CSV table of C-alpha atoms in Angstrom, one decimal:
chain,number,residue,atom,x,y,z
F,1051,UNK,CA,0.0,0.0,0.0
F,1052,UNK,CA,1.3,3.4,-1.0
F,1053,UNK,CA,1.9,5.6,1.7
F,1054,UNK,CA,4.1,8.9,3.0
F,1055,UNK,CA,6.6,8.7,5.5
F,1056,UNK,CA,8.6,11.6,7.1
F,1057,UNK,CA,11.9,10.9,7.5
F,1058,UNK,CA,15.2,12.0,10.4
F,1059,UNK,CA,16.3,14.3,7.9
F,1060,UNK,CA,12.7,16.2,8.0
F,1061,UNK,CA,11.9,15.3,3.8
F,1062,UNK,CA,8.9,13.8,3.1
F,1063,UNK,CA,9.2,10.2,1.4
F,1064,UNK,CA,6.6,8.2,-0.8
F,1065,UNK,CA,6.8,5.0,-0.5
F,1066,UNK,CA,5.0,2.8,-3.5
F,1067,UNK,CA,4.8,-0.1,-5.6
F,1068,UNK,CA,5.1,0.5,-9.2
F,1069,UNK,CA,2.6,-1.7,-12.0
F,1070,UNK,CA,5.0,-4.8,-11.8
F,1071,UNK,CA,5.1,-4.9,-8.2
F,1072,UNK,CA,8.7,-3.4,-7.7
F,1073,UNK,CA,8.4,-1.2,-4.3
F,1074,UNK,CA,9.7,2.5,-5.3
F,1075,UNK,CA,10.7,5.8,-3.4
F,1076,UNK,CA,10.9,9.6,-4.0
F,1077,UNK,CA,11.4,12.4,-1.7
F,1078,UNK,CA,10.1,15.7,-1.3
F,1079,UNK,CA,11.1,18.7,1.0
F,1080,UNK,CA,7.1,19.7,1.4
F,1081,UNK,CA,4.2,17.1,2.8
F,1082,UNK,CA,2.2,19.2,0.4
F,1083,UNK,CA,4.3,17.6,-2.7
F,1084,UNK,CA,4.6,14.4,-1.8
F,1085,UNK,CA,0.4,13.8,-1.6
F,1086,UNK,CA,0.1,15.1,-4.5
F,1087,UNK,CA,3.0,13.3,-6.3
F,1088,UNK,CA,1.2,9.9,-4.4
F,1089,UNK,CA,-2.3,11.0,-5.6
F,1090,UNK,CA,-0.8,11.7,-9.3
F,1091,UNK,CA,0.8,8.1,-9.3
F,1092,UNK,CA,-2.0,6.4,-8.2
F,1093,UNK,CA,-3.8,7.3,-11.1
F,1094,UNK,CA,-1.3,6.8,-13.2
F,1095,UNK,CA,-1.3,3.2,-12.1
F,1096,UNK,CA,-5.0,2.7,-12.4
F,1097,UNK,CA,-5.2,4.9,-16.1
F,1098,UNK,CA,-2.3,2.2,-17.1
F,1099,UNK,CA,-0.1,5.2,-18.0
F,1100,UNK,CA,2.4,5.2,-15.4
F,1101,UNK,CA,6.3,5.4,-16.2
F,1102,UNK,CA,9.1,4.7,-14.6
F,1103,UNK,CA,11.0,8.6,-13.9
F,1104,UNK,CA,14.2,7.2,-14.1
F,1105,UNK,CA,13.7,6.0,-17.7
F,1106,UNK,CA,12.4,9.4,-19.0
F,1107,UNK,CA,15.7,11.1,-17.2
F,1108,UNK,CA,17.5,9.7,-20.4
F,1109,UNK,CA,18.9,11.9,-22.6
F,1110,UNK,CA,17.4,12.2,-26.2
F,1111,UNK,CA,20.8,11.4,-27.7
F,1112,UNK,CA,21.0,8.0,-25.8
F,1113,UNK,CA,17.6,7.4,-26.8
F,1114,UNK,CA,18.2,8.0,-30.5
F,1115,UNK,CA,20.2,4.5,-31.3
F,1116,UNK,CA,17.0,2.7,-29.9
F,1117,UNK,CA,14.7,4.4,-32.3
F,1118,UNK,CA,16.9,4.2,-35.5
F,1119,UNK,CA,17.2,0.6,-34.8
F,1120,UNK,CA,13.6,0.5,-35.3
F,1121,UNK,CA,12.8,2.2,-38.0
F,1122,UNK,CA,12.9,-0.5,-41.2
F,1123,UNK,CA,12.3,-0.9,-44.4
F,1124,UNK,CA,13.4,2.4,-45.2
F,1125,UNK,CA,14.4,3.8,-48.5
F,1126,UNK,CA,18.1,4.9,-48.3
F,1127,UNK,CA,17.4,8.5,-49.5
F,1128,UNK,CA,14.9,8.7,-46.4
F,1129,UNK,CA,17.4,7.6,-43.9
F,1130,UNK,CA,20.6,9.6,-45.7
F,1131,UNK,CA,17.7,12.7,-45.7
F,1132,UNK,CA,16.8,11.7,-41.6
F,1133,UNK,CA,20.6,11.5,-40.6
F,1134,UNK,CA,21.6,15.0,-42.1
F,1135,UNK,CA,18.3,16.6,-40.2
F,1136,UNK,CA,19.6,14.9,-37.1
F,1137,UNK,CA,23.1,16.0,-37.5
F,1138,UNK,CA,22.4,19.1,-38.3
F,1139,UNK,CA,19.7,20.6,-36.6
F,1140,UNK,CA,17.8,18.1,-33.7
F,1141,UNK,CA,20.6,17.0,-32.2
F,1142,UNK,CA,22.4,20.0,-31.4
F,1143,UNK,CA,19.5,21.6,-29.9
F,1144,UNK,CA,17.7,18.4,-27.8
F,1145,UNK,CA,20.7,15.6,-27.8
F,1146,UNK,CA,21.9,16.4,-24.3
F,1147,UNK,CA,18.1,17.3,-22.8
F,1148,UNK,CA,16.3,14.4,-20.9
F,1149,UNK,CA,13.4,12.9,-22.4
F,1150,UNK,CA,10.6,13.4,-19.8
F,1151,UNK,CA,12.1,17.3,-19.7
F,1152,UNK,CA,10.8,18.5,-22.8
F,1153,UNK,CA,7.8,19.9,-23.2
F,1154,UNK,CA,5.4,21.5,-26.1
F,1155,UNK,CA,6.7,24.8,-25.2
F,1156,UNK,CA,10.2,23.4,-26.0
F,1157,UNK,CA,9.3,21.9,-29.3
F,1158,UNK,CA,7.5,25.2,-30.4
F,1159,UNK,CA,10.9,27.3,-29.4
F,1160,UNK,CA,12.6,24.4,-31.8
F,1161,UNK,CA,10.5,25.2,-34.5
F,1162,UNK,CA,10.8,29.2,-33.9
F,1163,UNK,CA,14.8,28.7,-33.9
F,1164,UNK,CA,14.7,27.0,-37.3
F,1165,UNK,CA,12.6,29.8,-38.6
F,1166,UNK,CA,15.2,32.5,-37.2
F,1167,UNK,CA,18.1,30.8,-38.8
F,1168,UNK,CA,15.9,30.7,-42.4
F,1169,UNK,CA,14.9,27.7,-43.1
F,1170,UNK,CA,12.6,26.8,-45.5
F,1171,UNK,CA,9.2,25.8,-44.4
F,1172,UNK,CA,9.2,22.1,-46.1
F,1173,UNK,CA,13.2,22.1,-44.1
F,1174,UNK,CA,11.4,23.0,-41.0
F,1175,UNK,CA,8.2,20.1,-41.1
F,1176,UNK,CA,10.9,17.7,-42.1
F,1177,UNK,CA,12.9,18.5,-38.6
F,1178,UNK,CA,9.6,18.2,-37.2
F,1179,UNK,CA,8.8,14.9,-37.9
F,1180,UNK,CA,11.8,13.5,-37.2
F,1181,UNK,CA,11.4,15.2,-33.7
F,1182,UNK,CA,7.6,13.9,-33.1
F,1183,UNK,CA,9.4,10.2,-34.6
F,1184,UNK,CA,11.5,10.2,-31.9
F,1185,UNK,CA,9.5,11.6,-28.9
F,1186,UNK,CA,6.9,9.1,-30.1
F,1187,UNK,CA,8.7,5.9,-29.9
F,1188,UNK,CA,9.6,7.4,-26.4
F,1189,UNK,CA,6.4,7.3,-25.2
F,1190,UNK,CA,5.0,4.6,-26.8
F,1191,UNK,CA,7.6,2.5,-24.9
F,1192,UNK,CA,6.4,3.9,-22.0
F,1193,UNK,CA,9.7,6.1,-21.5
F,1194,UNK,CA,7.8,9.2,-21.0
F,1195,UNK,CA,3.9,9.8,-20.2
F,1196,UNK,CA,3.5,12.2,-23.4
F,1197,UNK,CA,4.8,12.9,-26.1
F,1198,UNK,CA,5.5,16.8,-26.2
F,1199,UNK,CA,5.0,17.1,-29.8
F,1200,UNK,CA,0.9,18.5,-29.2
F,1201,UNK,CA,-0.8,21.4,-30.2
F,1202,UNK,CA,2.9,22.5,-32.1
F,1203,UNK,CA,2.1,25.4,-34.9
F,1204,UNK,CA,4.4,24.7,-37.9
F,1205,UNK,CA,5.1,27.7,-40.9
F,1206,UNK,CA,3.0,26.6,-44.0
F,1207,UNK,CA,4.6,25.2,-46.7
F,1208,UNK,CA,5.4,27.6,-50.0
F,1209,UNK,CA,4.3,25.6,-53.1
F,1210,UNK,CA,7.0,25.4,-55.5
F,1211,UNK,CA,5.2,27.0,-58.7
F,1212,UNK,CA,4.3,24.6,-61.5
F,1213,UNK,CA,5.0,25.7,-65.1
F,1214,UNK,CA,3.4,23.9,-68.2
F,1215,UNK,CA,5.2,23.6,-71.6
F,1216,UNK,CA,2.7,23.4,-74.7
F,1217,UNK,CA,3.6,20.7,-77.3
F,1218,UNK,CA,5.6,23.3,-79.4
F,1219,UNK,CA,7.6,24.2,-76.3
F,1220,UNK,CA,8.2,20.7,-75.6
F,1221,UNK,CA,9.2,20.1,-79.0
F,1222,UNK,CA,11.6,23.2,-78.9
F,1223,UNK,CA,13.1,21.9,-75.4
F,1224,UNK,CA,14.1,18.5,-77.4
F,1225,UNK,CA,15.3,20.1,-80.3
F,1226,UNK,CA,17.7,22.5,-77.8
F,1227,UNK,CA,18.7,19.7,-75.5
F,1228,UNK,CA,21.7,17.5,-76.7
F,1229,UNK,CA,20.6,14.7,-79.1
F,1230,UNK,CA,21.4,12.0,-76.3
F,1231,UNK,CA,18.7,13.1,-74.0
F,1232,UNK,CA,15.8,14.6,-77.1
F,1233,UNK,CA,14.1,11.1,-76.4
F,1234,UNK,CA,14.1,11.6,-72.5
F,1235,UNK,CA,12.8,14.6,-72.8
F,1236,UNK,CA,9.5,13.4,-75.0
F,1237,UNK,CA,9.6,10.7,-72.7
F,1238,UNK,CA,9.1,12.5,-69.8
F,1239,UNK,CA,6.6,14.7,-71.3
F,1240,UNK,CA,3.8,12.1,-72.5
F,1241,UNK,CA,4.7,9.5,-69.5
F,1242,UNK,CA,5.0,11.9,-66.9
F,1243,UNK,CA,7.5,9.7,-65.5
F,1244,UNK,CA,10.4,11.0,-62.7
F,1245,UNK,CA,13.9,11.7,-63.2
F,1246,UNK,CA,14.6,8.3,-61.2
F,1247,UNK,CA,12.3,6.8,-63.2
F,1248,UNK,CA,14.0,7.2,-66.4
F,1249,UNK,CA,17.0,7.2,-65.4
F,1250,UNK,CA,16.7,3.7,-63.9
F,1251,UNK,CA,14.5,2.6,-67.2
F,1252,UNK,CA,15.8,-0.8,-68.5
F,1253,UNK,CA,15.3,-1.7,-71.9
F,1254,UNK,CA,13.7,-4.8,-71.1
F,1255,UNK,CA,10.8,-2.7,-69.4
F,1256,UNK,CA,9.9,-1.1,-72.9
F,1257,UNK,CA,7.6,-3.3,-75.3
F,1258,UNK,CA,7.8,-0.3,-79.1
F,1259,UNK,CA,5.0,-3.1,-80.3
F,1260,UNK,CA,2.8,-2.8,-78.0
F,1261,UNK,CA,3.6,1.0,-77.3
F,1262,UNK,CA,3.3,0.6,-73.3
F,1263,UNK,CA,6.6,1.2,-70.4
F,1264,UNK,CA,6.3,-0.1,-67.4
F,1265,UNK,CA,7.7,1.6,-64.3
F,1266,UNK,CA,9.2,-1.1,-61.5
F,1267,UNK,CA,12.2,0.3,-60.1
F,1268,UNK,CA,14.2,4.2,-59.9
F,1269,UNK,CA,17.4,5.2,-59.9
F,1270,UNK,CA,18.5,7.3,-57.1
F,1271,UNK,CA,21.7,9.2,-55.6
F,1272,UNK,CA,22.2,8.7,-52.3
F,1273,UNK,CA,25.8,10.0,-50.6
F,1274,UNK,CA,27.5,9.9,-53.8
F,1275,UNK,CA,26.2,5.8,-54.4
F,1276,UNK,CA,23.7,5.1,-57.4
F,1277,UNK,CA,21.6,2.1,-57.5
F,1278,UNK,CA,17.9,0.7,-58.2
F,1279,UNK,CA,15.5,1.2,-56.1
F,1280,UNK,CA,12.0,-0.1,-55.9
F,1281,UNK,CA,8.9,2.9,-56.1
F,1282,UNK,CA,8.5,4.8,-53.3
F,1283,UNK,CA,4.8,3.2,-53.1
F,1284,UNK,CA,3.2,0.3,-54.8
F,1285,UNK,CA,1.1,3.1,-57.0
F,1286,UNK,CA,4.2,3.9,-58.4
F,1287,UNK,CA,4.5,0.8,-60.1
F,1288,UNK,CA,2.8,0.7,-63.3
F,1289,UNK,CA,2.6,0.2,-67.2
F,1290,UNK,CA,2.2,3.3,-69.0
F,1291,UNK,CA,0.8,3.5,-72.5
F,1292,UNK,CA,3.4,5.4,-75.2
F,1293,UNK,CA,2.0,7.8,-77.8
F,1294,UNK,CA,3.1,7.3,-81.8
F,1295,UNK,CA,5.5,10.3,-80.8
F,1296,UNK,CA,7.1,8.8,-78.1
F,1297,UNK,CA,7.7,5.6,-79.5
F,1298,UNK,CA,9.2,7.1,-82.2
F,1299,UNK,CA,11.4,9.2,-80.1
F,1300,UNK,CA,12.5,6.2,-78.1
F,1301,UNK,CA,12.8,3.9,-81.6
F,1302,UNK,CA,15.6,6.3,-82.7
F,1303,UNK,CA,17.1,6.8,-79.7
F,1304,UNK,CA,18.0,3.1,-78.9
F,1305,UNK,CA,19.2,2.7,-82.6
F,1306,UNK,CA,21.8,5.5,-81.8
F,1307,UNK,CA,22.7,5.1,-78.5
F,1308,UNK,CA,24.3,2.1,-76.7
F,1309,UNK,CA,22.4,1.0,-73.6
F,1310,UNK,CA,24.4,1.1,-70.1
F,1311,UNK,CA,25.0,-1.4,-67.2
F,1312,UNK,CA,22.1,-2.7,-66.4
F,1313,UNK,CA,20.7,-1.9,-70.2
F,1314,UNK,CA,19.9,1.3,-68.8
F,1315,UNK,CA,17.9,3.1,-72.1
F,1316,UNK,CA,19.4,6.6,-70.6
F,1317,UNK,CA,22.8,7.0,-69.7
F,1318,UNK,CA,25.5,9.9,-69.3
F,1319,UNK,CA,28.0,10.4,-72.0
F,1320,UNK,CA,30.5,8.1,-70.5
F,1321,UNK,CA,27.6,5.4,-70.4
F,1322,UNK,CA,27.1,4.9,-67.1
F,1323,UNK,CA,24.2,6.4,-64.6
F,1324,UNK,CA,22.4,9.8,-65.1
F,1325,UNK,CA,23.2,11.8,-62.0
F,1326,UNK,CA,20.6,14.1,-61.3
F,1327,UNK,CA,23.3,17.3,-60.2
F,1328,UNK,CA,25.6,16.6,-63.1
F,1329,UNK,CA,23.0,16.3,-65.8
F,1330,UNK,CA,21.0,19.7,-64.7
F,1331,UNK,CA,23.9,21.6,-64.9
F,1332,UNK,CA,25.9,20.4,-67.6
F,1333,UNK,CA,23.3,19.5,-70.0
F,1334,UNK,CA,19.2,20.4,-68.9
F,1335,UNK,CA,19.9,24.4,-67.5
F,1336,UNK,CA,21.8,25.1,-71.1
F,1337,UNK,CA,18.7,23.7,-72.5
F,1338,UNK,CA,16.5,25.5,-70.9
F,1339,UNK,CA,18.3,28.8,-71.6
F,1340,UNK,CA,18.7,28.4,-75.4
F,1341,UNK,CA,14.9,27.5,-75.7
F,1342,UNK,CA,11.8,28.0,-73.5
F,1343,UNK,CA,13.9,30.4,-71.0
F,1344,UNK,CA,14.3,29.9,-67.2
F,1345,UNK,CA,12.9,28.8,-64.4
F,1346,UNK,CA,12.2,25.5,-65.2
F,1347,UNK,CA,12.6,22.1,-63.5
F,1348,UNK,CA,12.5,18.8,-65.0
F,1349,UNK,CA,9.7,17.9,-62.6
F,1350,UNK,CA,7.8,20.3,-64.9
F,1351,UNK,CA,7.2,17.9,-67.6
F,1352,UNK,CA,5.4,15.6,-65.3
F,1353,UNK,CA,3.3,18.8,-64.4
F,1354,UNK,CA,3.0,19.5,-68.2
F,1355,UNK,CA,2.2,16.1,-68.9
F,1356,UNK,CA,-1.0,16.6,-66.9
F,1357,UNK,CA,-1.8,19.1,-67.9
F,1358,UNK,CA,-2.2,18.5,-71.4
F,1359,UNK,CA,-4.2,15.4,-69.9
F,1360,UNK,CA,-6.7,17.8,-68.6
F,1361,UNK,CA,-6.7,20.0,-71.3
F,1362,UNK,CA,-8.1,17.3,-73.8
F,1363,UNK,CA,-10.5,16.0,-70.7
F,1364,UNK,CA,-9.1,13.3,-69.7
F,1365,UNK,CA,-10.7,11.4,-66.1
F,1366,UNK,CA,-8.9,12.2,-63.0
F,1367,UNK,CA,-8.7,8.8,-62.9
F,1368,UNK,CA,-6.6,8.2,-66.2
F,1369,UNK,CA,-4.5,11.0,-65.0
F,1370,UNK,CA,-3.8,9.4,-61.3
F,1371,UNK,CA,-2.4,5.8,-63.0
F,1372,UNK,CA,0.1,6.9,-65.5
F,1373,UNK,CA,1.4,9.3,-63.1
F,1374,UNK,CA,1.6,6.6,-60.6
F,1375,UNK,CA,-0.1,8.6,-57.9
F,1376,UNK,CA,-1.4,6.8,-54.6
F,1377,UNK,CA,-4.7,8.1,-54.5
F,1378,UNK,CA,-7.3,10.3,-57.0
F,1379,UNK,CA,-7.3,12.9,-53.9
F,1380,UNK,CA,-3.5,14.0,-54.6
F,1381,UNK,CA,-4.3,13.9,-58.2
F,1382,UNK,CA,-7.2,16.0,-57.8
F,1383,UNK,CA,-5.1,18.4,-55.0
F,1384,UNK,CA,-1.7,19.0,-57.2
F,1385,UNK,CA,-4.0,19.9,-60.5
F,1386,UNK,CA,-7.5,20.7,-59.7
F,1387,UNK,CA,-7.1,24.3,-60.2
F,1388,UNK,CA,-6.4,23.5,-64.0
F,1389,UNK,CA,-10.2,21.4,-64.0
F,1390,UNK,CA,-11.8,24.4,-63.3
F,1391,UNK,CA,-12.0,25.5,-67.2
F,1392,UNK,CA,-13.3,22.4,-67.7
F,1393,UNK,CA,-16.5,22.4,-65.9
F,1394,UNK,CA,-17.7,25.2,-68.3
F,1395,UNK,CA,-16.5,23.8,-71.6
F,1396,UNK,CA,-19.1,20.6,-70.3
F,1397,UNK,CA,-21.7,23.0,-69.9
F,1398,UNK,CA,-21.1,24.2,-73.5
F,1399,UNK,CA,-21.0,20.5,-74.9
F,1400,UNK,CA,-24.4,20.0,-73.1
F,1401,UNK,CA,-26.0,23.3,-75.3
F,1402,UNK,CA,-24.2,21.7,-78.7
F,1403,UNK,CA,-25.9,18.0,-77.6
F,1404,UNK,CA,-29.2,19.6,-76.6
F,1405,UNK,CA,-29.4,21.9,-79.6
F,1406,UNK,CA,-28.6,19.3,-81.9
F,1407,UNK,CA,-31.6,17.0,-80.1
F,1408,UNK,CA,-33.6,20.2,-80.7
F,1409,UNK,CA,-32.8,20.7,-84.4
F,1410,UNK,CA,-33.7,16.9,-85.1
F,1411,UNK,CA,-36.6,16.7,-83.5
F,1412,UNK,CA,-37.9,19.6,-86.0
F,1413,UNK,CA,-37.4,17.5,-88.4
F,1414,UNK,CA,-38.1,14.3,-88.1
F,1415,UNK,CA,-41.9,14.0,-88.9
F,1416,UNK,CA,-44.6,12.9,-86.1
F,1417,UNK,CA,-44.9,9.5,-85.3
F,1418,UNK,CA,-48.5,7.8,-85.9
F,1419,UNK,CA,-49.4,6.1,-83.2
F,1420,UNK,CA,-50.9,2.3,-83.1
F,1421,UNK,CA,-54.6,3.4,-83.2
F,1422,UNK,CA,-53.7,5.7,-86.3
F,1423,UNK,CA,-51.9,3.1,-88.1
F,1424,UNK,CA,-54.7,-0.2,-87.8
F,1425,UNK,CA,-56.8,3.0,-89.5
C-alpha cells in the first residue's frame, strides 16, 4: 500500500509499488508535494499510464540508437535525408536534454529557432517529424507519459510553382537539348514519368510493339552511391501506354545510342548512370536557356504532362495511374485548379448535344401512333 513517511532528515518520502510490483521511493522537501505526487501516481497506475521517472531522465541522444534501430524498411534517400536533419539541426538543440524534460513549449521554441536561422518551411516540417518520430517511440515504450510534440504550430509550406510547356515548347526543349537526352525529354513529357524513373529505365521494361513502359524500379543518388531502387509506393509501379511520338522518339534513340550497365535506355555520356546534379547543370539548364527560357525544372514535364491530360479531358482517374499517384485525392489536389476550365466547356458540350436533339426533332416527322396506323 502506497503511503508517506517523514523521515530523520525532516523530507517527506513516498513510499510505492510500481505496476509490476517493484516497491519504489521519492522524496520531497514539502508534505504538500509528496500527496500530490502519491495522488498523481496512483492514477497513473489505475489509467495504465504510469512510467518509470528514471527512464524518462534519459537523454534524447542516448535514446536516439533505440529508435533508428527501429525504423525498417526504409528507403536509403529517407534515412541519408533523416541522418543529415539529425546532424544538423535536432541533435544540437535536444541531444543532451532528458526525455521526460521537454515539453510542447520546447518543441515550439525548436521550431521558432529553425525559422530564425531561415529555413525553408518544407526544411522546417521535415525537422519536425523527425522530432515527433523520436519523442513518439519514447512514449509509446512507455519512457515518458506524453509525447510533447501536441498542439505545435508549424510555418506553412510555400508551393513550388508549377510551369506547363505546350507541345511546341516541348518540341523546342528537345530540339535544344543534346541529341542524347531529345528522347528523355519526349519521354518525360507524355509519360509523366520521374527523373529516377527514367534514369533507372531498363530496356527490357519497354515493349515499341505494344507501345506501353512499365515503371518497377528508380534510380536514385544517395551520398554519392547510385543504384535501383523499388517505387516509393506500390502506385508507383505501373505500365504506361506510349503515344506514336514517343515511341518514335524512343525507336531512334535506342538505334543510336548504346544501352548502359544494367541496359539502362538513358545514360550519361560516358555510359554509365544519369546523375541528377551533373546532368542539370551540364546539359538540362543550357537547355532550358537556349529555348523556353528559365525557371524551369525537369519535374515540370510531369506537371505538363497533366496538364495536357486535362486540357483534352481526360478522367482524374486516367490521369492518377500513368502518373503513378497513390490516390485520386493527390491527383485531384496537385492539378485541380487546372479542371476548373473544364466544368464550363461541359456545360457548353451539353447546349451543342441539346441543340442538336432540338434541331432533329424539327425535323423528323410525327410519329403515328398504333390506333392511327390499324386505320
Amino acid at each position: 500500500m502506497a503511503h508517506i513517511r517523514r523521515k530523520g532528515s525532516g523530507r517527506w518520502q513516498v513510499r510505492y509499488r510500481d505496476p509490476s510490483g517493484v516497491e519504489r521511493a521519492q522524496n520531497f522537501k514539502r508534505r504538500a508535494d509528496a500527496e500530490r505526487f502519491l495522488v498523481t501516481i496512483e492514477a497513473d497506475k489505475v489509467r495504465g499510464s504510469w512510467t518509470d521517472p528514471r527512464l524518462g531522465r534519459m537523454l534524447v541522444a542516448d535514446w536516439l540508437p533505440t529508435w533508428q534501430a527501429s525504423r525498417v524498411h526504409l528507403r536509403a534517400s529517407t534515412r541519408a535525408l533523416t541522418d543529415s536533419l539529425l546532424r544538423n539541426h535536432v541533435l544540437p538543440h535536444f541531444g543532451d536534454r532528458q526525455l521526460a524534460s521537454v515539453t510542447p513549449t520546447d518543441v515550439q521554441a525548436f521550431i521558432a529557432h529553425l525559422e530564425e536561422k531561415g529555413l525553408a518551411a518544407s526544411t522546417i516540417r521535415q525537422c519536425y517529424l523527425v522530432v515527433t518520430g523520436i519523442f513518439g517511440s519514447a512514449f509509446e515504450s512507455d519512457i515518458i507519459a506524453r509525447t510533447p510534440c501536441r498542439g505545435i504550430n508549424l510555418p506553412t509550406a510555400q508551393h513550388t510553382e508549377m510551369r506547363f510547356l505546350t507541345p511546341d515548347e516541348v518540341e523546342d526543349l528537345a530540339s535544344a537539348i543534346d541529341d542524347r537526352y531529345r528522347a528523355f525529354v519526349i519521354t518525360a513529357a507524355y509519360t509523366g514519368c520521374r527523373f529516377g524513373e527514367l534514369a533507372g529505365l531498363r530496356v527490357d521494361r519497354i515493349d515499341l510493339l505494344r507501345r506501353s513502359l512499365t515503371v518497377v524500379e528508380s534510380l536514385s543518388d544517395v551520398n554519392g552511391r547510385v543504384r535501383l531502387t523499388p517505387p516509393k509506393t506500390t502506385s508507383a509501379r505501373r505500365q504506361i501506354a506510349l503515344p506514336r511520338y514517343a515511341v518514335q522518339a524512343l525507336e531512334d534513340h535506342l538505334a543510336r545510342w548504346p544501352l548502359g550497365q544494367d541496359g539502362l535506355v538513358f545514360t550519361s555520356p560516358t555510359g554509365g548512370p544519369l546523375r541528377r546534379t551533373n546532368f542539370r547543370r551540364r546539359v538540362w539548364v543550357p537547355a532550358v536557356r537556349a529555348s523556353v527560357g528559365e525557371p524551369l525544372r525537369f519535374h515540370d514535364l510531369r506537371h505538363t504532362h497533366a496538364a495536357l491530360l486535362i486540357a483534352q479531358g481526360e478522367h482524374p482517374k486516367v490521369i492518377q495511374t500513368r502518373l503513378g499517384h497513390s490516390s485520386i485525392q493527390v491527383t485531384l489536389d496537385t492539378y485541380g485548379h487546372l479542371f476548373d476550365g473544364l466544368d464550363e466547356a461541359a456545360a457548353d458540350h451539353l447546349d451543342e448535344i441539346t441543340a442538336r436533339t432540338r434541331a432533329d426533332s424539327l425535323r423528323t416527322p410525327g410519329l403515328q401512333t398504333p390506333r392511327e396506323i390499324t386505320r
